Every structure is written in C-alpha cells, then in structure tokens.
XYZ file of N, CA and C in Angstrom:
741
model
N 0.821 -1.206 0.000
C 0.000 0.000 0.000
C 0.855 1.257 0.000
N 1.923 1.274 0.786
C 2.787 2.444 0.891
C 3.817 2.505 -0.233
N 4.207 1.335 -0.727
C 5.278 1.267 -1.721
C 4.704 1.567 -3.103
N 4.604 2.850 -3.441
C 3.932 3.262 -4.663
C 4.701 2.898 -5.921
N 6.046 2.855 -5.837
C 6.817 2.538 -7.040
C 7.236 1.069 -7.104
N 6.864 0.293 -6.114
C 7.086 -1.145 -6.148
C 8.519 -1.604 -6.021
N 9.382 -0.797 -5.377
C 10.793 -1.195 -5.268
C 11.114 -1.920 -3.965
N 10.098 -2.212 -3.169
C 10.316 -2.952 -1.929
C 10.710 -2.093 -0.751
N 10.799 -0.781 -0.950
C 11.147 0.157 0.117
C 10.186 1.339 0.082
N 9.988 1.935 1.251
C 9.098 3.099 1.332
C 9.941 4.362 1.439
N 9.666 5.311 0.578
C 10.352 6.586 0.609
C 9.495 7.619 1.333
N 10.102 8.710 1.832
C 9.358 9.702 2.608
C 8.118 10.245 1.908
N 8.222 10.549 0.611
C 7.064 11.118 -0.086
C 5.929 10.100 -0.212
N 6.268 8.816 -0.375
C 5.247 7.779 -0.420
C 4.548 7.666 0.929
N 5.342 7.711 1.987
C 4.807 7.610 3.343
C 3.847 8.767 3.636
N 4.242 9.986 3.268
C 3.430 11.174 3.531
C 2.110 11.117 2.770
N 2.138 10.688 1.522
C 0.919 10.619 0.715
C -0.114 9.707 1.347
N 0.320 8.520 1.746
C -0.628 7.548 2.301
C -1.090 7.948 3.696
N -0.175 8.480 4.533
C -0.580 8.882 5.883
C -1.573 10.038 5.842
N -1.439 10.925 4.885
C -2.400 12.022 4.749
C -3.781 11.500 4.388
N -3.823 10.465 3.531
C -5.105 9.858 3.169
C -5.747 9.211 4.389
N -4.930 8.504 5.176
C -5.453 7.828 6.370
C -5.932 8.850 7.393
N -5.134 9.902 7.626
C -5.540 10.938 8.577
C -6.848 11.592 8.166
N -7.043 11.786 6.876
C -8.248 12.454 6.385
C -9.519 11.670 6.700
N -9.371 10.362 6.989
C -10.527 9.528 7.302
C -10.888 9.539 8.778
N -10.047 10.144 9.618
C -10.321 10.184 11.052
C -11.226 11.365 11.376
N -11.797 11.346 12.589
C -12.685 12.428 12.991
C -11.962 13.771 12.993
N -10.692 13.778 13.452
C -9.913 15.021 13.465
C -9.652 15.506 12.047
N -9.284 14.566 11.178
C -9.006 14.942 9.794
C -10.217 15.495 9.085
N -11.377 14.892 9.306
C -12.597 15.358 8.651
C -12.981 16.759 9.123
N -12.684 17.083 10.376
C -13.024 18.421 10.881
C -12.138 19.490 10.285
N -10.852 19.137 10.024
C -9.885 20.169 9.663
C -9.436 20.192 8.204
N -9.794 19.211 7.419
C -9.221 19.158 6.076
C -9.686 20.301 5.183
N -10.844 20.920 5.501
C -11.344 22.002 4.670
C -11.109 23.377 5.275
N -10.226 23.460 6.281
C -9.993 24.731 6.959
C -8.555 25.181 6.774
N -8.143 25.306 5.551
C -6.747 25.670 5.271
C -6.391 27.053 5.771
N -7.378 27.908 5.933
C -7.080 29.289 6.347
C -7.065 29.453 7.854
N -7.427 28.398 8.596
C -7.497 28.534 10.046
C -6.187 28.223 10.727
N -5.274 27.622 9.988
C -3.989 27.260 10.597
C -4.013 25.878 11.196
N -5.150 25.185 11.126
C -5.262 23.851 11.720
C -5.337 22.760 10.657
N -5.088 23.094 9.389
C -5.141 22.098 8.329
C -4.051 21.055 8.505
N -4.292 19.860 7.987
C -3.307 18.795 8.069
C -2.267 19.024 6.985
N -1.094 19.424 7.348
C -0.048 19.779 6.391
C 0.817 18.569 6.082
N 0.854 18.165 4.812
C 1.608 16.971 4.431
C 3.108 17.169 4.565
N 3.557 18.413 4.745
C 4.990 18.670 4.835
C 5.520 18.649 6.268
N 4.623 18.437 7.211
C 5.055 18.412 8.603
C 5.988 17.236 8.841
N 7.176 17.532 9.378
C 8.156 16.476 9.632
C 7.893 15.907 11.015
N 6.920 14.999 11.087
C 6.496 14.455 12.373
C 7.581 13.592 12.998
N 7.393 13.302 14.272
C 8.350 12.458 14.992
C 8.422 11.068 14.364
N 7.275 10.552 13.913
C 7.253 9.227 13.304
C 8.003 9.229 11.977
N 7.793 10.273 11.176
C 8.496 10.376 9.900
C 9.997 10.495 10.119
N 10.390 11.295 11.113
C 11.813 11.462 11.414
C 12.423 10.150 11.881
N 11.685 9.406 12.692
C 12.187 8.124 13.192
C 12.440 7.155 12.038
N 11.508 7.101 11.092
C 11.629 6.163 9.978
C 12.653 6.599 8.934
N 12.732 7.909 8.679
C 13.521 8.375 7.528
C 14.679 9.299 7.884
N 14.877 9.576 9.178
C 15.980 10.428 9.594
C 15.638 11.904 9.539
N 16.471 12.719 10.184
C 16.241 14.162 10.255
C 16.177 14.793 8.865
N 17.015 14.314 7.963
C 17.080 14.885 6.614
C 16.170 14.149 5.623
N 15.411 13.203 6.120
C 14.508 12.409 5.286
C 15.243 11.767 4.099
N 16.441 11.283 4.378
C 17.259 10.698 3.314
C 17.384 9.174 3.439
N 16.604 8.580 4.348
C 16.637 7.134 4.516
C 15.370 6.512 3.944
N 15.387 5.188 3.815
C 14.223 4.469 3.313
C 13.750 3.467 4.355
N 12.454 3.207 4.357
C 11.860 2.292 5.326
C 11.617 0.926 4.681
N 12.207 -0.109 5.279
C 12.006 -1.472 4.783
C 10.955 -2.180 5.637
N 10.460 -3.281 5.115
C 9.475 -4.074 5.848
C 10.060 -4.552 7.178
N 11.287 -5.019 7.135
C 11.912 -5.562 8.344
C 12.082 -4.472 9.413
N 12.429 -3.256 8.989
C 12.583 -2.167 9.950
C 11.250 -1.812 10.584
N 10.177 -1.822 9.783
C 8.878 -1.490 10.349
C 8.399 -2.570 11.304
N 8.590 -3.836 10.939
C 8.168 -4.935 11.818
C 8.909 -4.871 13.147
N 10.197 -4.510 13.100
C 10.970 -4.366 14.332
C 10.447 -3.195 15.157
N 10.092 -2.100 14.491
C 9.494 -0.944 15.178
C 8.189 -1.339 15.853
N 7.364 -2.083 15.128
C 6.079 -2.503 15.677
C 6.265 -3.420 16.882
N 7.256 -4.325 16.811
C 7.535 -5.230 17.922
C 7.970 -4.460 19.159
N 8.865 -3.492 18.971
C 9.347 -2.695 20.096
C 8.230 -1.852 20.699
N 7.373 -1.310 19.843
C 6.262 -0.485 20.317
C 5.306 -1.308 21.174
N 4.954 -2.491 20.698
C 4.075 -3.364 21.467
C 4.710 -3.744 22.793
N 6.016 -4.006 22.769
C 6.739 -4.375 23.985
C 6.684 -3.247 25.014
N 6.921 -2.021 24.573
C 6.934 -0.877 25.492
C 5.539 -0.590 26.042
N 4.522 -0.719 25.200
C 3.149 -0.504 25.668
C 2.783 -1.538 26.726
N 3.171 -2.781 26.500
C 2.884 -3.845 27.469
C 3.618 -3.599 28.788
N 4.861 -3.124 28.694
C 5.612 -2.812 29.913
C 4.932 -1.700 30.701
N 4.432 -0.688 30.016
C 3.729 0.407 30.682
C 2.469 -0.097 31.379
N 1.758 -1.003 30.719
C 0.551 -1.575 31.328
C 0.904 -2.348 32.592
N 2.008 -3.087 32.548
C 2.457 -3.859 33.709
C 2.872 -2.927 34.850
N 3.662 -1.911 34.531
C 4.182 -1.001 35.548
C 3.112 -0.098 36.135
N 1.989 0.027 35.443
C 0.881 0.837 35.959
C 0.370 0.301 37.288
N 0.565 -0.996 37.523
C 0.104 -1.612 38.768
C 1.147 -1.522 39.887
N 2.262 -0.839 39.618
C 3.327 -0.666 40.620
C 3.739 -2.015 41.212
N 4.363 -2.874 40.410
C 4.735 -4.225 40.860
C 5.613 -4.220 42.107
N 5.376 -5.195 42.966
C 6.141 -5.375 44.193
C 7.131 -6.508 43.976
N 8.421 -6.194 44.105
C 9.479 -7.181 43.884
C 9.372 -7.807 42.490
N 9.011 -6.971 41.505
C 8.959 -7.432 40.121
C 7.711 -8.207 39.747
N 6.713 -8.223 40.627
C 5.496 -8.979 40.340
C 4.248 -8.155 40.636
N 3.188 -8.404 39.870
C 1.875 -7.853 40.188
C 1.019 -8.995 40.720
N -0.076 -8.678 41.377
C -0.916 -9.723 41.953
C -1.766 -10.396 40.875
N -2.299 -11.551 41.217
C -3.180 -12.266 40.289
C -4.406 -11.426 39.946
N -4.937 -10.721 40.957
C -6.115 -9.876 40.720
C -5.784 -8.716 39.787
N -4.597 -8.136 39.936
C -4.182 -7.042 39.053
C -4.004 -7.532 37.621
N -3.473 -8.730 37.481
C -3.344 -9.320 36.153
C -4.724 -9.522 35.530
N -5.658 -10.034 36.330
C -7.031 -10.215 35.852
C -7.653 -8.894 35.436
N -7.395 -7.862 36.233
C -7.912 -6.521 35.918
C -7.362 -6.024 34.592
N -6.095 -6.334 34.300
C -5.490 -5.889 33.046
C -6.161 -6.530 31.835
N -6.753 -7.702 32.024
C -7.418 -8.394 30.920
C -8.819 -7.857 30.644
N -9.470 -7.329 31.667
C -10.870 -6.916 31.497
C -11.068 -5.406 31.572
N -9.978 -4.640 31.724
C -10.112 -3.203 31.952
C -10.795 -2.484 30.799
N -10.564 -2.915 29.561
C -11.202 -2.268 28.403
C -12.267 -3.160 27.765
N -12.753 -4.119 28.515
C -13.611 -5.148 27.923
C -15.060 -4.726 27.730
N -15.437 -3.563 28.242
C -16.807 -3.110 28.090
C -17.792 -3.835 28.986
N -17.280 -4.527 30.012
C -18.153 -5.224 30.952
C -18.739 -4.243 31.950
N -19.928 -4.553 32.457
C -20.487 -3.686 33.487
C -19.721 -3.892 34.790
N -19.794 -2.917 35.672
C -19.001 -2.934 36.906
C -19.294 -4.164 37.760
N -20.545 -4.585 37.806
C -20.927 -5.723 38.636
C -20.263 -7.004 38.151
N -20.314 -7.220 36.846
C -19.731 -8.438 36.285
C -18.218 -8.433 36.433
N -17.583 -7.286 36.147
C -16.123 -7.202 36.263
C -15.687 -7.426 37.702
N -16.412 -6.855 38.634
C -16.096 -7.025 40.050
C -16.225 -8.486 40.471
N -17.240 -9.173 39.965
C -17.438 -10.589 40.301
C -16.282 -11.438 39.778
N -15.805 -11.128 38.589
C -14.691 -11.882 37.996
C -13.403 -11.682 38.796
N -13.127 -10.440 39.175
C -11.907 -10.146 39.936
C -11.977 -10.755 41.332
N -13.144 -10.712 41.954
C -13.311 -11.310 43.284
C -13.068 -12.814 43.238
N -13.472 -13.442 42.143
C -13.268 -14.882 41.985
C -11.775 -15.205 41.945
N -11.015 -14.358 41.269
C -9.564 -14.557 41.203
C -8.934 -14.334 42.577
N -9.341 -13.270 43.253
C -8.797 -12.988 44.580
C -9.051 -14.146 45.537
N -10.262 -14.682 45.510
C -10.630 -15.769 46.423
C -9.833 -17.031 46.111
N -9.680 -17.343 44.832
C -8.996 -18.572 44.429
C -7.527 -18.558 44.816
N -6.884 -17.399 44.687
C -5.434 -17.333 44.913
C -5.058 -16.646 46.231
N -6.021 -16.495 47.099
C -5.768 -15.840 48.385
C -4.742 -16.598 49.212
N -4.834 -17.927 49.224
C -3.947 -18.736 50.043
C -2.723 -19.242 49.269
N -2.719 -19.011 47.967
C -1.617 -19.536 47.151
C -1.159 -18.491 46.126
N -0.966 -17.289 46.610
C -0.571 -16.193 45.729
C 0.902 -16.331 45.315
N 1.151 -16.294 44.024
C 2.519 -16.353 43.502
C 2.911 -15.079 42.773
N 1.901 -14.313 42.364
C 2.172 -13.109 41.594
C 2.439 -13.421 40.129
N 2.551 -12.368 39.330
C 2.797 -12.500 37.892
C 3.995 -11.638 37.524
N 4.991 -12.255 36.897
C 6.202 -11.521 36.520
C 5.999 -10.785 35.199
N 6.929 -9.881 34.895
C 6.871 -9.143 33.632
C 6.974 -10.103 32.452
N 7.844 -11.088 32.554
C 8.007 -12.054 31.459
C 6.700 -12.790 31.185
N 6.023 -13.223 32.244
C 4.733 -13.908 32.076
C 3.709 -12.969 31.453
N 3.717 -11.731 31.909
C 2.776 -10.730 31.400
C 3.000 -10.489 29.911
N 4.271 -10.357 29.504
C 4.599 -10.118 28.096
C 4.230 -11.317 27.228
N 4.408 -12.518 27.755
C 4.018 -13.718 27.019
C 2.513 -13.740 26.755
N 1.757 -13.312 27.751
C 0.302 -13.264 27.586
C -0.086 -12.240 26.524
N 0.591 -11.102 26.518
C 0.280 -10.067 25.520
C 0.549 -10.592 24.113
N 1.636 -11.339 23.954
C 1.945 -11.939 22.656
C 0.872 -12.961 22.274
N 0.452 -13.728 23.245
C -0.621 -14.711 23.048
C -1.915 -14.024 22.602
N -2.255 -12.925 23.256
C -3.509 -12.229 22.964
C -3.490 -11.555 21.596
N -2.302 -11.199 21.118
C -2.225 -10.567 19.793
C -2.572 -11.543 18.672
N -2.626 -12.821 18.994
C -3.017 -13.844 18.010
C -4.445 -14.308 18.262
N -5.263 -13.455 18.868
C -6.579 -13.872 19.346
C -7.482 -14.380 18.223
N -7.362 -13.841 16.999
C -8.230 -14.304 15.910
C -7.904 -15.749 15.528
N -6.624 -16.082 15.481
C -6.223 -17.466 15.192
C -6.573 -18.386 16.356
N -6.416 -17.859 17.574
C -6.755 -18.640 18.766
C -8.262 -18.915 18.808
N -9.044 -17.931 18.423
C -10.499 -18.098 18.359
C -10.861 -19.247 17.426
N -10.217 -19.300 16.266
C -10.474 -20.376 15.305
C -10.129 -21.742 15.897
N -8.958 -21.807 16.565
C -8.524 -23.073 17.155
C -9.478 -23.533 18.257
N -9.882 -22.603 19.130
C -10.784 -22.959 20.225
C -12.155 -23.361 19.703
N -12.574 -22.755 18.597
C -13.863 -23.113 18.002
C -13.843 -24.551 17.513
N -12.714 -24.995 16.938
C -12.588 -26.383 16.500
C -12.733 -27.339 17.688
N -12.114 -26.983 18.796
C -12.240 -27.813 19.991
C -13.696 -27.886 20.430
N -14.372 -26.724 20.400
C -15.768 -26.652 20.831
C -16.665 -27.504 19.924
N -16.468 -27.373 18.603
C -17.264 -28.143 17.646
C -17.047 -29.647 17.832
N -15.818 -30.000 18.183
C -15.495 -31.416 18.395
C -15.996 -31.935 19.738
N -16.554 -31.035 20.530
C -17.085 -31.443 21.826
C -16.056 -31.526 22.924
N -14.856 -31.006 22.653
C -13.783 -31.045 23.659
C -13.822 -29.782 24.515
N -13.657 -29.980 25.818
C -13.652 -28.837 26.727
C -12.308 -28.105 26.650
N -12.354 -26.795 26.869
C -11.119 -26.007 26.861
C -10.602 -25.945 28.298
N -9.791 -26.944 28.655
C -9.213 -26.995 29.992
C -7.828 -26.339 29.963
N -7.164 -26.240 31.119
C -5.851 -25.576 31.159
C -4.837 -26.147 30.179
N -4.764 -27.473 30.066
C -3.790 -28.090 29.167
C -4.076 -27.730 27.709
N -5.355 -27.685 27.349
C -5.742 -27.315 25.984
C -5.337 -25.880 25.678
N -5.580 -24.989 26.620
C -5.244 -23.576 26.406
C -3.740 -23.399 26.242
N -2.961 -24.118 27.038
C -1.505 -24.034 26.908
C -1.050 -24.583 25.556
N -1.680 -25.664 25.122
C -1.320 -26.267 23.835
C -1.634 -25.312 22.689
N -2.795 -24.664 22.738
C -3.180 -23.706 21.698
C -2.218 -22.518 21.700
N -1.839 -22.065 22.884
C -0.899 -20.951 22.967
C 0.432 -21.277 22.316
N 0.899 -22.490 22.519
C 2.202 -22.889 21.983
C 2.145 -23.126 20.478
N 1.098 -23.798 20.010
C 1.041 -24.166 18.594
C 0.553 -23.029 17.704
N -0.366 -22.208 18.201
C -0.945 -21.139 17.382
C -0.181 -19.828 17.509
N 0.155 -19.463 18.754
C 0.816 -18.171 18.982
C 2.315 -18.304 19.215
N 2.795 -19.543 19.369
C 4.221 -19.747 19.609
C 4.669 -19.263 20.973
N 3.779 -19.331 21.960
C 4.058 -18.811 23.300
C 3.902 -19.916 24.344
N 4.863 -19.982 25.247
C 4.780 -20.921 26.370
C 4.132 -20.203 27.553
N 2.858 -20.483 27.798
C 2.165 -19.898 28.943
C 2.413 -20.770 30.167
N 2.756 -20.134 31.282
C 3.006 -20.894 32.502
C 1.691 -21.472 33.025
N 1.795 -22.537 33.822
C 0.597 -23.157 34.389
C -0.150 -22.167 35.273
N 0.604 -21.331 35.982
C -0.018 -20.359 36.881
C -0.836 -19.330 36.104
N -0.290 -18.836 34.999
C -0.994 -17.857 34.175
C -2.282 -18.452 33.615
N -2.193 -19.679 33.132
C -3.367 -20.352 32.570
C -4.425 -20.555 33.650
N -4.005 -20.898 34.853
C -4.949 -21.066 35.961
C -5.692 -19.766 36.261
N -4.980 -18.637 36.192
C -5.624 -17.342 36.442
C -6.650 -17.043 35.358
N -6.269 -17.275 34.100
C -7.174 -16.998 32.980
C -8.421 -17.872 33.068
N -8.214 -19.154 33.352
C -9.349 -20.070 33.482
C -10.268 -19.612 34.609
N -9.688 -19.274 35.740
C -10.477 -18.818 36.891
C -11.275 -17.564 36.550
N -10.654 -16.638 35.865
C -11.291 -15.367 35.516
C -12.514 -15.582 34.633
N -12.431 -16.545 33.715
C -13.511 -16.755 32.752
C -14.310 -18.036 32.994
N -14.158 -18.615 34.170
C -14.895 -19.834 34.514
C -16.147 -19.455 35.304
N -17.236 -19.170 34.591
C -18.452 -18.681 35.227
C -19.179 -19.755 36.041
N -19.094 -21.008 35.610
C -19.861 -22.049 36.307
C -19.017 -22.914 37.231
N -17.736 -22.600 37.373
C -16.891 -23.303 38.328
C -16.522 -24.715 37.958
N -16.547 -25.056 36.651
C -16.216 -26.423 36.246
C -14.748 -26.594 35.867
N -13.960 -25.516 36.028
C -12.541 -25.611 35.725
C -12.215 -25.524 34.247
N -13.202 -25.128 33.430
C -13.019 -25.017 31.984
C -13.197 -23.552 31.561
N -12.613 -23.214 30.431
C -12.678 -21.840 29.927
C -13.980 -21.595 29.177
N -14.668 -20.510 29.539
C -15.816 -20.064 28.749
C -15.251 -19.312 27.555
N -14.902 -20.064 26.489
C -14.036 -19.500 25.462
C -14.695 -18.402 24.637
N -16.013 -18.443 24.433
C -16.673 -17.400 23.651
C -16.558 -16.042 24.340
N -16.789 -16.025 25.647
C -16.674 -14.761 26.378
C -15.219 -14.321 26.449
N -14.325 -15.284 26.638
C -12.896 -14.965 26.686
C -12.459 -14.267 25.398
N -12.817 -14.834 24.252
C -12.435 -14.263 22.963
C -13.079 -12.899 22.762
N -14.346 -12.781 23.130
C -15.054 -11.513 22.980
C -14.405 -10.415 23.811
N -14.059 -10.736 25.051
C -13.429 -9.768 25.950
C -12.069 -9.342 25.425
N -11.277 -10.309 24.972
C -9.931 -10.009 24.487
C -9.967 -9.159 23.218
N -10.882 -9.457 22.302
C -11.000 -8.666 21.077
C -11.400 -7.233 21.404
N -12.336 -7.075 22.331
C -12.783 -5.738 22.731
C -11.654 -4.996 23.430
N -10.904 -5.749 24.248
C -9.776 -5.157 24.975
C -8.727 -4.617 24.018
N -8.541 -5.320 22.894
C -7.533 -4.916 21.935
C -7.746 -3.539 21.356
N -8.984 -3.030 21.451
C -9.272 -1.687 20.949
C -8.798 -0.599 21.905
N -8.436 -1.004 23.139
C -7.934 -0.068 24.145
C -8.878 1.120 24.350
N -10.195 0.869 24.308
C -11.150 1.951 24.515
C -11.343 2.833 23.303
N -10.788 2.444 22.145
C -10.901 3.263 20.934
C -11.866 2.631 19.939
N -12.925 1.960 20.465
C -13.867 1.332 19.561
C -14.658 2.363 18.764
N -14.714 3.601 19.276
C -15.360 4.681 18.539
C -14.279 5.499 17.821
N -14.647 6.092 16.702
C -13.673 6.843 15.907
C -13.390 8.191 16.552
N -12.327 8.234 17.378
C -12.006 9.477 18.059
C -10.504 9.694 18.128
N -9.762 8.961 17.300
C -8.316 9.134 17.312
C -7.912 10.137 16.241
N -6.629 10.475 16.226
C -6.117 11.439 15.259
C -5.425 10.761 14.088
N -5.466 9.424 14.044
C -4.947 8.718 12.892
C -3.827 7.743 13.164
N -3.123 7.868 14.301
C -1.956 7.029 14.539
C -2.337 5.557 14.644
N -3.496 5.258 15.288
C -3.913 3.860 15.426
C -4.217 3.252 14.063
N -4.972 3.979 13.242
C -5.285 3.472 11.901
C -4.034 3.363 11.049
N -3.146 4.331 11.200
C -1.909 4.326 10.426
C -1.077 3.090 10.733
N -0.827 2.826 12.017
C -0.006 1.692 12.401
C -0.677 0.376 12.030
N -2.004 0.329 12.181
C -2.711 -0.893 11.829
C -2.592 -1.172 10.330
N -2.751 -0.133 9.511
C -2.637 -0.298 8.064
C -1.234 -0.731 7.667
N -0.220 -0.096 8.279
C 1.166 -0.436 7.971
C 1.476 -1.871 8.371
N 0.974 -2.283 9.532
C 1.245 -3.637 9.999
C 0.608 -4.671 9.085
N -0.624 -4.418 8.647
C -1.295 -5.354 7.752
C -0.551 -5.471 6.429
N -0.101 -4.326 5.904
C 0.649 -4.342 4.645
C 1.959 -5.119 4.791
N 2.667 -4.861 5.886
C 3.948 -5.533 6.111
C 3.754 -7.033 6.274
N 2.722 -7.416 6.994
C 2.462 -8.832 7.235
C 2.120 -9.565 5.938
N 1.256 -8.941 5.111
C 0.871 -9.567 3.860
C 2.048 -9.644 2.891
N 2.872 -8.595 2.868
C 4.031 -8.586 1.975
C 5.038 -9.644 2.383
N 5.266 -9.764 3.687
C 6.196 -10.776 4.193
C 5.688 -12.165 3.891
N 4.382 -12.370 4.028
C 3.780 -13.665 3.723
C 3.954 -13.995 2.245
N 3.765 -12.977 1.379
C 3.923 -13.171 -0.062
C 5.353 -13.553 -0.407
N 6.314 -12.891 0.243
C 7.727 -13.180 -0.012
C 8.094 -14.596 0.384
N 7.515 -15.065 1.503
C 7.796 -16.427 1.958
C 7.236 -17.456 0.960
N 6.064 -17.142 0.392
C 5.414 -18.102 -0.486
C 6.031 -18.106 -1.888
N 6.729 -17.005 -2.233
C 7.309 -16.871 -3.573
C 8.554 -17.736 -3.730
C-alpha cells in the first residue's frame, strides 16, 4: 500500500501521501481538512516524529518491511511494559487480581460483572498467591495478539465437543501463537472466565473480551490517525512478508 513505485522500500514522499489519506478519514481529519485558512489544516509537509524516526532528520533514509516490523515489535513491547508497571509491581510482580484486571479493563463489561470476575480470582489465589512476573505478562500479551487465530482453534475444539481446559489452552498458545504460557498464568485466565466453576474456559466470552480489549477503549472513531496508520502499515507488512515467503 505504501510502496507506490514497487521497489520494496518506502520513501518519505510515499509515506506522507498515504498517511495524509489515512488521517483524512479520522474524525480530526474530517473536521480540519477544509480549513486551510485557520492554521489547523493537516499539512503533508510536517516532519512528524514518526516520519523522522523512519527516515531520519534529513529524510534521506528508506523504510524497509523488516525495519517497520521491528518498530512494531518494540512499540508493542513498550506498551505492554507500561501496562504492567501501571500496577506498581512489588518485587517485580503484580498480583493475580491485578493481572485479571489488566485483561478486562477495556472489555466493556459492566461494573458488577467485572467485580465478580476479579473477586473470583482474589478468592482462588488468596492462600496460594505467587504473583505474575513481567516475562509472564509479556508472554500473555503476545498470546492475545493472536486472538483471531486462537479463536479459530478454540472453536474447533468446541465443535469437536472437547472442553477447553488448562492443558488445551496451553497447547493452543504454543502451537498457534508460539508462546509458552506458565501453568499459573493459565490457571488465572481459566479462573477469571470460569463462570460455572467447572474448571473449563468459557471461550466465547474470553475471545469476545480479548477482542474488545484490543481496541484499548478506541472502539469509537475518536483518534487522530496514529492507530489506523499503524494498523494499516502492519497489515501491509504482514501480507508482503507472507507473499515473499510463499514466492
């Protein structure tokens, strides 16, 4: 999408053209695109921090797929670290309840239901609290980023009549997302989404909550374009990389 001349690299002018189109589709862009005389118009010549990062101060560098994928990986890593540190970890760990809260904080659940889920986690691990480390937390974030593929895998289990127990969830995490989830983490997730107390995952609600959570409260169009921009770039990079592997 960004590579207008098809040379496998993105140049600054190509990047600016496409980002301006994406910005124009956001609520902020629609308000300001026709107000060139107000001083608030979206200027394609603005040397933004993102443009400088990708192409250098003099805009004399080119952006490759591999560089963008590495940028995206680092960005996700830093965002996840901020989410973890928001709970002010004690001795490098957050509590099981805090971990549960991180999973449902943007889930759109009503206060009563969310409170019931967190209380269930607190009660279950009250006498056997181990905490959650940053490494475990980051592994879960990587697992959740594959939620669409995980949803497909869990649906197959459901159709086959197999229950989604802790071992199944760990197996899906390893084979689908390439992540080794600890037994403790899986126990917390199962507890959080086990509404009837049978020790199995209510996978439909789990998937629904995680997908909603992924929007980070931005399910309504109220951003200035960065979320759409990064999402579009990531999809393009992923599809291009997939094409290269298959070629």
